[in-house]
């Protein structure tokens, strides 16, 4: 993914707006996708519009070269480019809430690197609960396939040179406030049941 270049387009959700009910309702998903995510895409395009030399770069290239970007648009590309990258992966990391567990190489790596699925879930939840204010919790793989959990603030991404995000959870209040108000823990508990382990497993296989 993220092979496209400017102008970036709003990708449709890979499922219906009400597909994640009852964990995430249609209103939450509609605002999140059609308003919040779309705004990041629009603002990223706006930041790049006066910089033809950046328009041939992929999102991943932009985000790994942040410190080399022209100062006037560096912060905008970090925030809005990160917002596009993170949301596309977030939406693609979920599916309708029907039972699915990690399988194959990813399941084995979770057991190896965290002890068990249960322990991974506990650590992921702690990272997501412990992110003060807005941000994300990622499950990432390094170049050798070793898994770890990374928290980021705002729309920041992990170091994409060294780590491949396998899945992530959005803990900005806009991800859950309409339905859960301040109950981030309840949102997270539901989110674990939405994880698309098949796609996460495919991302992991690509790393190996
Ligand atoms: Mn969001």
PDB file of C-alpha atoms and ligand atoms in Angstrom:
ATOM      1  CA  UNK A   1       0.000   0.000   0.000  1.00  0.00           C
ATOM      2  CA  UNK A   2       0.917   3.695  -0.042  1.00  0.00           C
ATOM      3  CA  UNK A   3       2.521   3.426  -3.477  1.00  0.00           C
ATOM      4  CA  UNK A   4       0.433   6.299  -4.793  1.00  0.00           C
ATOM      5  CA  UNK A   5       1.674   9.845  -5.134  1.00  0.00           C
ATOM      6  CA  UNK A   6       0.134  13.322  -5.223  1.00  0.00           C
ATOM      7  CA  UNK A   7      -2.731  13.998  -5.570  1.00  0.00           C
ATOM      8  CA  UNK A   8      -3.701  11.495  -2.898  1.00  0.00           C
ATOM      9  CA  UNK A   9      -7.263  10.237  -3.055  1.00  0.00           C
ATOM     10  CA  UNK A  10      -9.745   9.324  -0.348  1.00  0.00           C
ATOM     11  CA  UNK A  11      -9.945   5.546  -0.307  1.00  0.00           C
ATOM     12  CA  UNK A  12     -13.390   4.118   0.353  1.00  0.00           C
ATOM     13  CA  UNK A  13     -13.869   2.058   3.481  1.00  0.00           C
ATOM     14  CA  UNK A  14     -13.229  -1.619   2.677  1.00  0.00           C
ATOM     15  CA  UNK A  15     -16.671  -2.431   4.202  1.00  0.00           C
ATOM     16  CA  UNK A  16     -20.019  -0.727   4.755  1.00  0.00           C
ATOM     17  CA  UNK A  17     -20.288   2.155   7.229  1.00  0.00           C
ATOM     18  CA  UNK A  18     -22.418  -0.035   9.503  1.00  0.00           C
ATOM     19  CA  UNK A  19     -20.277  -3.185   9.123  1.00  0.00           C
ATOM     20  CA  UNK A  20     -18.578  -2.757  12.507  1.00  0.00           C
ATOM     21  CA  UNK A  21     -21.807  -2.466  14.530  1.00  0.00           C
ATOM     22  CA  UNK A  22     -22.169  -2.918  17.467  1.00  0.00           C
ATOM     23  CA  UNK A  23     -18.555  -2.074  18.300  1.00  0.00           C
ATOM     24  CA  UNK A  24     -18.426   1.074  16.151  1.00  0.00           C
ATOM     25  CA  UNK A  25     -21.683   2.587  14.964  1.00  0.00           C
ATOM     26  CA  UNK A  26     -22.467   4.034  11.560  1.00  0.00           C
ATOM     27  CA  UNK A  27     -22.296   7.642  12.742  1.00  0.00           C
ATOM     28  CA  UNK A  28     -18.829   7.164  14.234  1.00  0.00           C
ATOM     29  CA  UNK A  29     -17.502   5.511  11.082  1.00  0.00           C
ATOM     30  CA  UNK A  30     -19.109   8.072   8.784  1.00  0.00           C
ATOM     31  CA  UNK A  31     -17.596  11.038  10.639  1.00  0.00           C
ATOM     32  CA  UNK A  32     -14.266   9.303  11.023  1.00  0.00           C
ATOM     33  CA  UNK A  33     -13.916   8.388   7.357  1.00  0.00           C
ATOM     34  CA  UNK A  34     -15.820  11.119   5.515  1.00  0.00           C
ATOM     35  CA  UNK A  35     -14.750  14.051   7.686  1.00  0.00           C
ATOM     36  CA  UNK A  36     -11.598  13.358   9.701  1.00  0.00           C
ATOM     37  CA  UNK A  37      -9.695  11.113   7.276  1.00  0.00           C
ATOM     38  CA  UNK A  38     -10.807  13.121   4.232  1.00  0.00           C
ATOM     39  CA  UNK A  39      -9.522  16.319   5.868  1.00  0.00           C
ATOM     40  CA  UNK A  40      -6.056  14.781   6.243  1.00  0.00           C
ATOM     41  CA  UNK A  41      -6.057  13.838   2.552  1.00  0.00           C
ATOM     42  CA  UNK A  42      -7.192  17.320   1.507  1.00  0.00           C
ATOM     43  CA  UNK A  43      -4.665  19.062   3.732  1.00  0.00           C
ATOM     44  CA  UNK A  44      -1.816  16.825   2.575  1.00  0.00           C
ATOM     45  CA  UNK A  45      -2.630  17.640  -1.058  1.00  0.00           C
ATOM     46  CA  UNK A  46      -2.834  21.298  -0.198  1.00  0.00           C
ATOM     47  CA  UNK A  47       0.598  21.189   1.484  1.00  0.00           C
ATOM     48  CA  UNK A  48       2.124  19.502  -1.588  1.00  0.00           C
ATOM     49  CA  UNK A  49       0.406  21.670  -4.181  1.00  0.00           C
ATOM     50  CA  UNK A  50       3.190  24.274  -4.328  1.00  0.00           C
ATOM     51  CA  UNK A  51       6.031  21.721  -4.201  1.00  0.00           C
ATOM     52  CA  UNK A  52       6.260  19.871  -7.537  1.00  0.00           C
ATOM     53  CA  UNK A  53       9.552  18.300  -6.431  1.00  0.00           C
ATOM     54  CA  UNK A  54       7.649  16.432  -3.707  1.00  0.00           C
ATOM     55  CA  UNK A  55       4.712  15.375  -5.837  1.00  0.00           C
ATOM     56  CA  UNK A  56       6.386  12.232  -7.196  1.00  0.00           C
ATOM     57  CA  UNK A  57       7.083  10.840  -3.748  1.00  0.00           C
ATOM     58  CA  UNK A  58       5.027   8.125  -2.108  1.00  0.00           C
ATOM     59  CA  UNK A  59       3.535   8.698   1.303  1.00  0.00           C
ATOM     60  CA  UNK A  60       6.093   6.391   2.878  1.00  0.00           C
ATOM     61  CA  UNK A  61       8.931   8.315   1.229  1.00  0.00           C
ATOM     62  CA  UNK A  62       7.545  11.617   2.493  1.00  0.00           C
ATOM     63  CA  UNK A  63       7.172  10.275   6.028  1.00  0.00           C
ATOM     64  CA  UNK A  64      10.648   8.731   6.194  1.00  0.00           C
ATOM     65  CA  UNK A  65      12.285  11.909   4.843  1.00  0.00           C
ATOM     66  CA  UNK A  66      10.389  14.295   7.113  1.00  0.00           C
ATOM     67  CA  UNK A  67      13.508  16.075   8.390  1.00  0.00           C
ATOM     68  CA  UNK A  68      14.673  16.780   4.825  1.00  0.00           C
ATOM     69  CA  UNK A  69      11.407  18.350   3.687  1.00  0.00           C
ATOM     70  CA  UNK A  70      11.107  22.103   3.154  1.00  0.00           C
ATOM     71  CA  UNK A  71      10.557  23.787   6.512  1.00  0.00           C
ATOM     72  CA  UNK A  72       7.331  25.607   5.572  1.00  0.00           C
ATOM     73  CA  UNK A  73       5.472  22.320   4.895  1.00  0.00           C
ATOM     74  CA  UNK A  74       7.330  19.893   7.141  1.00  0.00           C
ATOM     75  CA  UNK A  75       4.866  20.031  10.030  1.00  0.00           C
ATOM     76  CA  UNK A  76       1.844  19.877   7.756  1.00  0.00           C
ATOM     77  CA  UNK A  77       3.194  16.823   5.942  1.00  0.00           C
ATOM     78  CA  UNK A  78       4.072  15.134   9.242  1.00  0.00           C
ATOM     79  CA  UNK A  79       0.588  15.715  10.628  1.00  0.00           C
ATOM     80  CA  UNK A  80      -1.528  15.262   7.522  1.00  0.00           C
ATOM     81  CA  UNK A  81       0.620  12.661   5.768  1.00  0.00           C
ATOM     82  CA  UNK A  82       0.734  10.697   9.020  1.00  0.00           C
ATOM     83  CA  UNK A  83      -3.019  11.142   9.311  1.00  0.00           C
ATOM     84  CA  UNK A  84      -3.537   9.636   5.867  1.00  0.00           C
ATOM     85  CA  UNK A  85      -1.097   6.765   6.458  1.00  0.00           C
ATOM     86  CA  UNK A  86      -2.464   5.890   9.885  1.00  0.00           C
ATOM     87  CA  UNK A  87      -6.141   6.072   8.956  1.00  0.00           C
ATOM     88  CA  UNK A  88      -5.798   3.981   5.809  1.00  0.00           C
ATOM     89  CA  UNK A  89      -4.094   1.267   7.811  1.00  0.00           C
ATOM     90  CA  UNK A  90      -6.566   1.604  10.688  1.00  0.00           C
ATOM     91  CA  UNK A  91      -9.626   1.201   8.478  1.00  0.00           C
ATOM     92  CA  UNK A  92      -7.932  -1.667   6.684  1.00  0.00           C
ATOM     93  CA  UNK A  93      -7.058  -3.337  10.005  1.00  0.00           C
ATOM     94  CA  UNK A  94     -10.711  -3.928  10.895  1.00  0.00           C
ATOM     95  CA  UNK A  95     -13.564  -6.106   9.686  1.00  0.00           C
ATOM     96  CA  UNK A  96     -17.048  -6.981  10.845  1.00  0.00           C
ATOM     97  CA  UNK A  97     -17.036  -8.429  14.365  1.00  0.00           C
ATOM     98  CA  UNK A  98     -17.068 -12.142  13.606  1.00  0.00           C
ATOM     99  CA  UNK A  99     -14.663 -14.454  15.349  1.00  0.00           C
ATOM    100  CA  UNK A 100     -11.166 -14.540  13.925  1.00  0.00           C
ATOM    101  CA  UNK A 101      -7.858 -15.255  15.638  1.00  0.00           C
ATOM    102  CA  UNK A 102      -4.276 -14.692  14.571  1.00  0.00           C
ATOM    103  CA  UNK A 103      -2.994 -17.651  12.565  1.00  0.00           C
ATOM    104  CA  UNK A 104       0.173 -18.854  10.865  1.00  0.00           C
ATOM    105  CA  UNK A 105       3.496 -17.049  11.156  1.00  0.00           C
ATOM    106  CA  UNK A 106       1.981 -14.010  12.873  1.00  0.00           C
ATOM    107  CA  UNK A 107       0.334 -16.128  15.578  1.00  0.00           C
ATOM    108  CA  UNK A 108       3.638 -17.919  16.186  1.00  0.00           C
ATOM    109  CA  UNK A 109       5.507 -14.607  16.357  1.00  0.00           C
ATOM    110  CA  UNK A 110       3.006 -13.195  18.876  1.00  0.00           C
ATOM    111  CA  UNK A 111       3.559 -16.240  21.104  1.00  0.00           C
ATOM    112  CA  UNK A 112       7.326 -15.967  20.667  1.00  0.00           C
ATOM    113  CA  UNK A 113       7.638 -12.197  21.263  1.00  0.00           C
ATOM    114  CA  UNK A 114       4.879 -11.606  23.844  1.00  0.00           C
ATOM    115  CA  UNK A 115       4.410 -15.020  25.489  1.00  0.00           C
ATOM    116  CA  UNK A 116       0.831 -15.498  24.332  1.00  0.00           C
ATOM    117  CA  UNK A 117      -2.005 -13.762  22.544  1.00  0.00           C
ATOM    118  CA  UNK A 118      -3.455 -12.876  25.938  1.00  0.00           C
ATOM    119  CA  UNK A 119      -0.244 -11.171  27.027  1.00  0.00           C
ATOM    120  CA  UNK A 120       0.010  -9.337  23.721  1.00  0.00           C
ATOM    121  CA  UNK A 121      -3.544  -8.083  24.137  1.00  0.00           C
ATOM    122  CA  UNK A 122      -2.786  -6.874  27.656  1.00  0.00           C
ATOM    123  CA  UNK A 123       0.316  -4.964  26.497  1.00  0.00           C
ATOM    124  CA  UNK A 124      -1.483  -3.503  23.480  1.00  0.00           C
ATOM    125  CA  UNK A 125      -4.292  -2.337  25.727  1.00  0.00           C
ATOM    126  CA  UNK A 126      -1.845  -0.760  28.166  1.00  0.00           C
ATOM    127  CA  UNK A 127      -0.114   1.087  25.328  1.00  0.00           C
ATOM    128  CA  UNK A 128      -3.424   2.363  23.976  1.00  0.00           C
ATOM    129  CA  UNK A 129      -4.720   3.349  27.413  1.00  0.00           C
ATOM    130  CA  UNK A 130      -1.387   4.897  28.354  1.00  0.00           C
ATOM    131  CA  UNK A 131      -1.195   7.206  25.351  1.00  0.00           C
ATOM    132  CA  UNK A 132      -1.901  10.561  26.971  1.00  0.00           C
ATOM    133  CA  UNK A 133      -4.168  12.617  24.750  1.00  0.00           C
ATOM    134  CA  UNK A 134      -4.428  11.864  21.045  1.00  0.00           C
ATOM    135  CA  UNK A 135      -2.395   9.183  19.347  1.00  0.00           C
ATOM    136  CA  UNK A 136      -2.020   5.596  18.284  1.00  0.00           C
ATOM    137  CA  UNK A 137      -0.805   2.187  19.430  1.00  0.00           C
ATOM    138  CA  UNK A 138       0.864   0.022  16.777  1.00  0.00           C
ATOM    139  CA  UNK A 139       1.923  -3.583  16.507  1.00  0.00           C
ATOM    140  CA  UNK A 140       5.049  -3.401  14.352  1.00  0.00           C
ATOM    141  CA  UNK A 141       7.596  -5.852  12.950  1.00  0.00           C
ATOM    142  CA  UNK A 142      11.276  -5.073  12.519  1.00  0.00           C
ATOM    143  CA  UNK A 143      13.286  -6.258   9.498  1.00  0.00           C
ATOM    144  CA  UNK A 144      13.853  -9.640  11.146  1.00  0.00           C
ATOM    145  CA  UNK A 145      10.166 -10.126  11.874  1.00  0.00           C
ATOM    146  CA  UNK A 146      10.461  -9.440  15.591  1.00  0.00           C
ATOM    147  CA  UNK A 147       7.258  -7.878  16.899  1.00  0.00           C
ATOM    148  CA  UNK A 148       6.892  -4.990  19.284  1.00  0.00           C
ATOM    149  CA  UNK A 149       4.349  -2.385  20.353  1.00  0.00           C
ATOM    150  CA  UNK A 150       4.917   1.287  19.639  1.00  0.00           C
ATOM    151  CA  UNK A 151       2.891   4.291  20.840  1.00  0.00           C
ATOM    152  CA  UNK A 152       2.850   7.536  18.893  1.00  0.00           C
ATOM    153  CA  UNK A 153       1.368  10.923  19.692  1.00  0.00           C
ATOM    154  CA  UNK A 154      -0.718  13.037  17.332  1.00  0.00           C
ATOM    155  CA  UNK A 155      -0.501  11.587  13.794  1.00  0.00           C
ATOM    156  CA  UNK A 156       3.112  10.494  14.089  1.00  0.00           C
ATOM    157  CA  UNK A 157       4.180   7.206  12.558  1.00  0.00           C
ATOM    158  CA  UNK A 158       6.822   4.729  13.767  1.00  0.00           C
ATOM    159  CA  UNK A 159      10.213   4.763  12.011  1.00  0.00           C
ATOM    160  CA  UNK A 160       9.076   3.310   8.687  1.00  0.00           C
ATOM    161  CA  UNK A 161      12.645   2.583   7.582  1.00  0.00           C
ATOM    162  CA  UNK A 162      13.078   0.007  10.303  1.00  0.00           C
ATOM    163  CA  UNK A 163       9.537  -1.046  11.209  1.00  0.00           C
ATOM    164  CA  UNK A 164       6.513  -2.244   9.288  1.00  0.00           C
ATOM    165  CA  UNK A 165       3.165  -1.543  10.952  1.00  0.00           C
ATOM    166  CA  UNK A 166       1.107  -4.743  11.143  1.00  0.00           C
ATOM    167  CA  UNK A 167      -1.978  -3.182  12.740  1.00  0.00           C
ATOM    168  CA  UNK A 168      -2.851  -0.176  14.857  1.00  0.00           C
ATOM    169  CA  UNK A 169      -5.582   1.366  16.941  1.00  0.00           C
ATOM    170  CA  UNK A 170      -6.698   4.983  16.881  1.00  0.00           C
ATOM    171  CA  UNK A 171      -7.089   6.470  20.367  1.00  0.00           C
ATOM    172  CA  UNK A 172      -7.988   9.987  19.298  1.00  0.00           C
ATOM    173  CA  UNK A 173     -11.328  10.751  20.916  1.00  0.00           C
ATOM    174  CA  UNK A 174     -12.876  11.243  17.464  1.00  0.00           C
ATOM    175  CA  UNK A 175     -12.460   7.486  16.935  1.00  0.00           C
ATOM    176  CA  UNK A 176     -14.872   6.599  19.729  1.00  0.00           C
ATOM    177  CA  UNK A 177     -16.376   9.635  21.469  1.00  0.00           C
ATOM    178  CA  UNK A 178     -19.767   9.683  19.721  1.00  0.00           C
ATOM    179  CA  UNK A 179     -20.478   6.171  20.943  1.00  0.00           C
ATOM    180  CA  UNK A 180     -18.322   5.708  24.044  1.00  0.00           C
ATOM    181  CA  UNK A 181     -17.765   9.298  25.264  1.00  0.00           C
ATOM    182  CA  UNK A 182     -14.752   9.051  27.599  1.00  0.00           C
ATOM    183  CA  UNK A 183     -14.797   5.250  27.926  1.00  0.00           C
ATOM    184  CA  UNK A 184     -11.648   4.483  25.958  1.00  0.00           C
ATOM    185  CA  UNK A 185     -11.258   1.075  27.653  1.00  0.00           C
ATOM    186  CA  UNK A 186     -14.677  -0.079  26.430  1.00  0.00           C
ATOM    187  CA  UNK A 187     -13.872   1.001  22.874  1.00  0.00           C
ATOM    188  CA  UNK A 188     -10.581  -0.864  23.032  1.00  0.00           C
ATOM    189  CA  UNK A 189     -12.150  -4.031  24.353  1.00  0.00           C
ATOM    190  CA  UNK A 190     -14.528  -4.014  21.390  1.00  0.00           C
ATOM    191  CA  UNK A 191     -11.765  -3.111  18.940  1.00  0.00           C
ATOM    192  CA  UNK A 192      -9.854  -6.334  19.651  1.00  0.00           C
ATOM    193  CA  UNK A 193     -12.845  -8.201  18.225  1.00  0.00           C
ATOM    194  CA  UNK A 194     -12.689  -6.167  15.007  1.00  0.00           C
ATOM    195  CA  UNK A 195      -9.087  -6.954  14.105  1.00  0.00           C
ATOM    196  CA  UNK A 196      -8.722  -8.324  10.605  1.00  0.00           C
ATOM    197  CA  UNK A 197      -6.127 -10.999  11.408  1.00  0.00           C
ATOM    198  CA  UNK A 198      -6.091 -12.311   7.866  1.00  0.00           C
ATOM    199  CA  UNK A 199      -4.839  -8.977   6.513  1.00  0.00           C
ATOM    200  CA  UNK A 200      -2.493  -8.476   9.471  1.00  0.00           C
ATOM    201  CA  UNK A 201      -1.059 -11.914   8.751  1.00  0.00           C
ATOM    202  CA  UNK A 202      -0.501 -10.958   5.099  1.00  0.00           C
ATOM    203  CA  UNK A 203       1.364  -7.786   6.121  1.00  0.00           C
ATOM    204  CA  UNK A 204       3.543  -9.868   8.414  1.00  0.00           C
ATOM    205  CA  UNK A 205       4.268 -12.438   5.678  1.00  0.00           C
ATOM    206  CA  UNK A 206       5.496  -9.602   3.458  1.00  0.00           C
ATOM    207  CA  UNK A 207       8.085  -8.647   6.092  1.00  0.00           C
ATOM    208  CA  UNK A 208       9.507 -12.167   6.306  1.00  0.00           C
TER     209      UNK A 208
HETATM  210 MN1  LIG B   1      -8.784   9.037  13.622  1.00  0.00          MN
END
